[in-house]
Coordinates of C-alpha atoms in Angstrom, one line a residue:
X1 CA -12.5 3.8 -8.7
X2 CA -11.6 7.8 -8.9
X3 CA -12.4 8.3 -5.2
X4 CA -10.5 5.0 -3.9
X5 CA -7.1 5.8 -5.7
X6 CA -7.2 9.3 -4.4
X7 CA -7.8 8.3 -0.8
X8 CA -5.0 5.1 -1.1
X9 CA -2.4 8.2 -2.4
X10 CA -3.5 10.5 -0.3
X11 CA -4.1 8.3 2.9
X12 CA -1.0 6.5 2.1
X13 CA 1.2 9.5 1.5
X14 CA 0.1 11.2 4.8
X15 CA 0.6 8.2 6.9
X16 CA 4.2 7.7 5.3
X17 CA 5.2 10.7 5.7
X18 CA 3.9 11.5 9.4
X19 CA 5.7 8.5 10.8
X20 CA 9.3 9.5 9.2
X21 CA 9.9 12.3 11.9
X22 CA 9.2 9.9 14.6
X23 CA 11.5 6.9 13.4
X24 CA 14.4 9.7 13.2
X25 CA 14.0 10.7 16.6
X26 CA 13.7 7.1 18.2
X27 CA 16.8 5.9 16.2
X28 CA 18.9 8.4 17.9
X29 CA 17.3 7.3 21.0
X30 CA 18.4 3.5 19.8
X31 CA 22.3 4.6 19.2
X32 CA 22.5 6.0 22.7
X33 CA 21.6 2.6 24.4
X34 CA 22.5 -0.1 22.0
X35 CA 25.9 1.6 23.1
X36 CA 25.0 1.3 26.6
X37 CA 24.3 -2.4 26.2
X38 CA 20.5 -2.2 26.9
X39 CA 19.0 -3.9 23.7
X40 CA 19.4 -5.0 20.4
X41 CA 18.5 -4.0 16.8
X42 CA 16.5 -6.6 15.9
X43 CA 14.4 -6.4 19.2
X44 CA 14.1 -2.4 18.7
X45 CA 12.9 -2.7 14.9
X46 CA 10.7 -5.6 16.0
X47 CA 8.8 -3.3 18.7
X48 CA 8.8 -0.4 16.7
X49 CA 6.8 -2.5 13.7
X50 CA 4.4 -3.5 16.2
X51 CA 3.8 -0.9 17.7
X52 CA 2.3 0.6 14.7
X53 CA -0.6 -2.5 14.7
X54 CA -3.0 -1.0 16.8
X55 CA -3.0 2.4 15.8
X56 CA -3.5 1.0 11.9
X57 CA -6.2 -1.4 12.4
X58 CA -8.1 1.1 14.2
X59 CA -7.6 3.9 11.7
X60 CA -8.7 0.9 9.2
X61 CA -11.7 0.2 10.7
X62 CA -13.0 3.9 11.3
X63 CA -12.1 4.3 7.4
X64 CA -13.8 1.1 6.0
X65 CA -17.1 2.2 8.2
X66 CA -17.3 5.3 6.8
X67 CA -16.0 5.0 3.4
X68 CA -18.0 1.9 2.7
X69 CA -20.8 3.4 3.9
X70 CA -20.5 6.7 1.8
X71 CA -19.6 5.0 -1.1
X72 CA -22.7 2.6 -1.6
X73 CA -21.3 -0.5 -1.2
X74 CA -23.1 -3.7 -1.8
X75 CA -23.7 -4.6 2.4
X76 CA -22.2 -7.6 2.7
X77 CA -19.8 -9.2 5.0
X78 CA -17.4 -10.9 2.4
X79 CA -17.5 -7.6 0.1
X80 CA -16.9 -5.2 3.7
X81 CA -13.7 -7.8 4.8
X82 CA -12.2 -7.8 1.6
X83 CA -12.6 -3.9 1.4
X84 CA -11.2 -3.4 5.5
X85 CA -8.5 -6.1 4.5
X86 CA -6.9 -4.2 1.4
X87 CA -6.8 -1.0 3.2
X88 CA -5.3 -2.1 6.5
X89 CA -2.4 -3.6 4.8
X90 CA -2.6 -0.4 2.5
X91 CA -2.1 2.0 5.1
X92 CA 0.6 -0.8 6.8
X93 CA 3.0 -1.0 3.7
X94 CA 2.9 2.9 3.5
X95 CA 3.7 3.2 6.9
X96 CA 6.5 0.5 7.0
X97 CA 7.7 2.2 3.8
X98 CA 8.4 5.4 5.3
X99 CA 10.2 4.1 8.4
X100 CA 12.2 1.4 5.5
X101 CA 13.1 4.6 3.6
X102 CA 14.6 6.2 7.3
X103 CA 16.4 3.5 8.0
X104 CA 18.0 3.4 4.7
X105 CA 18.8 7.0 4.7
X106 CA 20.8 9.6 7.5
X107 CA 17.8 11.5 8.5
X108 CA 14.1 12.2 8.0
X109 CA 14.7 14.7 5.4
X110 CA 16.8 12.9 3.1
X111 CA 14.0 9.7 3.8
X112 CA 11.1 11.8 2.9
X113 CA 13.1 13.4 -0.6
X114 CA 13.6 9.4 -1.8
X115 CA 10.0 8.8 -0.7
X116 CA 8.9 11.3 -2.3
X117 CA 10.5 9.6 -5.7
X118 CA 8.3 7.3 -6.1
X119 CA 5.1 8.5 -5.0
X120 CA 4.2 10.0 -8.5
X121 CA 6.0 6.6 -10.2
X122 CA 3.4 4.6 -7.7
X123 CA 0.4 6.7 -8.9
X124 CA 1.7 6.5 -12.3
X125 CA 2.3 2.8 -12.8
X126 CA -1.3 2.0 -10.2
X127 CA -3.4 1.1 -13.5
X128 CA -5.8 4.2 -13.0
X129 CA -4.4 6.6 -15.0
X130 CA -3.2 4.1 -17.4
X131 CA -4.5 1.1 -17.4
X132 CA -2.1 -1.9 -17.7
X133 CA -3.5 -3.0 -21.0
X134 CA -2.8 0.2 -22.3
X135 CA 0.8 -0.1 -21.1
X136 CA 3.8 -0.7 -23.2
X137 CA 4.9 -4.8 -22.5
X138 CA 8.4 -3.3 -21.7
X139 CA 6.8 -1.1 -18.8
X140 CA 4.2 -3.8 -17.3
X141 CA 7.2 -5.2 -15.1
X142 CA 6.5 -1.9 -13.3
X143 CA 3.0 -2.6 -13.1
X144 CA 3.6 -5.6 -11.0
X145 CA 6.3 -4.2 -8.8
X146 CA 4.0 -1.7 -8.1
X147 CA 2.1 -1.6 -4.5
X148 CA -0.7 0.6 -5.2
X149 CA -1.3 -1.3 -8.3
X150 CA -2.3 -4.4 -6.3
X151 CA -4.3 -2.4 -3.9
X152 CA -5.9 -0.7 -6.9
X153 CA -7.0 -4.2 -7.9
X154 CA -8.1 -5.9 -4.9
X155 CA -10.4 -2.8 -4.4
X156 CA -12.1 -2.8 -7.7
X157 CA -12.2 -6.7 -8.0
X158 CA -13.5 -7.4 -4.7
X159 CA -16.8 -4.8 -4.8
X160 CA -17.4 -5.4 -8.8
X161 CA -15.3 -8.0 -9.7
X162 CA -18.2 -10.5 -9.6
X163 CA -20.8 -7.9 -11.1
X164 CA -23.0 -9.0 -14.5
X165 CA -24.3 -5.9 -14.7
X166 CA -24.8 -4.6 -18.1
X167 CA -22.1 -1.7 -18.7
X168 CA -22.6 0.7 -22.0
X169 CA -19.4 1.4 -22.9
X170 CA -17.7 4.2 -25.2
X171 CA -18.4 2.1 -28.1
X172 CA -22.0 1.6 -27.8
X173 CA -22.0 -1.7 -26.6
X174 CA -23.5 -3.4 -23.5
X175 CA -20.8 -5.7 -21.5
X176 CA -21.0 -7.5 -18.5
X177 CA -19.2 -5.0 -15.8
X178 CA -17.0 -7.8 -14.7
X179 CA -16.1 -8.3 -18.5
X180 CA -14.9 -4.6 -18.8
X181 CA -12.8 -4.8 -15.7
X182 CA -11.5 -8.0 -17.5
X183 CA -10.6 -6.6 -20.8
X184 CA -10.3 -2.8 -19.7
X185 CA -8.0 -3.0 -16.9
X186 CA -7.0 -6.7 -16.5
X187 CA -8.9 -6.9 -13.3
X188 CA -9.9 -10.8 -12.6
X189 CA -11.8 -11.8 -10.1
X190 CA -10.5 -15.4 -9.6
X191 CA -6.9 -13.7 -8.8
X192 CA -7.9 -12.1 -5.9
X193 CA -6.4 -14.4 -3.1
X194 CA -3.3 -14.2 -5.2
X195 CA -4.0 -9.8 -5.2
X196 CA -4.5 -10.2 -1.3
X197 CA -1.5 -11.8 -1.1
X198 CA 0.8 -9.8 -3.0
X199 CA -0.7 -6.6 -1.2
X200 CA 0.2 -7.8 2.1
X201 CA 3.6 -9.3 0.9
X202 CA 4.9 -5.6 0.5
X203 CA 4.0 -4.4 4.0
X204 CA 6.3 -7.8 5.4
X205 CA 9.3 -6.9 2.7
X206 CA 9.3 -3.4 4.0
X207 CA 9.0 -4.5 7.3
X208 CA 11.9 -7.0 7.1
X209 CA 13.9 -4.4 5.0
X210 CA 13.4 -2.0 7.7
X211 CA 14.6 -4.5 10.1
X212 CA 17.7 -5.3 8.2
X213 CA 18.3 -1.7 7.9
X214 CA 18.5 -1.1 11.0
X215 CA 20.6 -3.9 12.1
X216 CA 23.3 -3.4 9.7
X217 CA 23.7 1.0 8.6
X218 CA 24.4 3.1 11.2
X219 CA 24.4 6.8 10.7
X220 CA 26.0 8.2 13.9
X221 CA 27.8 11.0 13.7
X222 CA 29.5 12.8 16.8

């Protein structure tokens, strides 16, 4: 669990911030000839979204063969799809969350200071390094609204979620593993389609906020 929430931060964080530079150079680009009457926004966000499809799924596939590998892994094909299918969308929502934060924002510096706002709140509120029943009931709202949170999840329920393997725990006491991830860290294994779901719902609300930035602010200064 240690070694997959470091590389969803750090993975996440690098391809976030690595794809704000780029976004502020093409929107300048953008200004120039939507004046000129060559295309639209929504067209122009659309491509640049796309664009970044290819490049993701194979940096997702590289990943998942090595990581799985390294890791140990049970070997098979439902356990190795669920595993690529988290991280792809993973490394999607970071990267349409950077160019959502340069669209909202004047330029790539400014965008990479508000990123860089939540980052900590994201590893904080992920269910690692607290788990979310050891959060206040006041705070769990966070818990939910939190993407790495539901990656978090869908990683650990998908490769143990399904586990009886006897787990000796603090207490002395042998538990089913999939019972700890139960009452430890409210990981349930018949929620993961609803886990998937949610984990690839933030990549398409960034996208479409993106989108919708880019459409409607314009930062152009003379």
């Amino acid at each position: 669990m240690g070694s997959m929430f470091t590389a969803v931060i750090f993975l996440g964080v690098n391809s976030a911030s690595s794809v704000q530079p780029v976004v502020d150079i093409e929107r300048s680009v953008f200004y120039r000839e939507r004046a000129a009457g060559l295309y639209s926004a929504l067209p122009y966000a659309l491509a640049q979204l796309l664009v970044e499809l290819p490049y993701i799924l194979v940096q997702s596939v590289m990943y998942a063969l090595i990581v799985y590998s390294t890791l140990g892994f049970q070997w098979t094909i439902v356990k190795f799809l669920w595993f690529f299918f988290f991280m792809f969308f993973t490394f999607l929502y970071y990267t349409y969350y950077g160019m959502m934060t340069v669209a909202l924002t004047p330029n790539a510096t400014l965008a990479a200071v508000v990123a860089a706002a939540f980052y900590g709140v994201w590893m904080l509120f992920a269910g690692f390094l607290i788990p979310k029943t050891s959060l206040p009931v006041w705070w769990r709202w966070y818990y939910w609204a939190c993407p790495v949170a539901w990656t978090l999840n869908g990683l650990v329920t998908s490769q143990f979620g399904d586990m009886t393997t006897s787990l000796l725990t603090y207490d002395g006491l042998e538990v089913p593993l999939k019972e700890f991830l139960k009452t430890s860290f409210g990981f349930h294994h018949d929620m993961l389609p609803l886990v998937a779901c949610a984990t690839a719902g933030f990549a398409v609300l960034f996208a479409l906020v993106f989108a919708f930035s880019i459409r409607s602010l314009n930062f152009q200064t003379r």
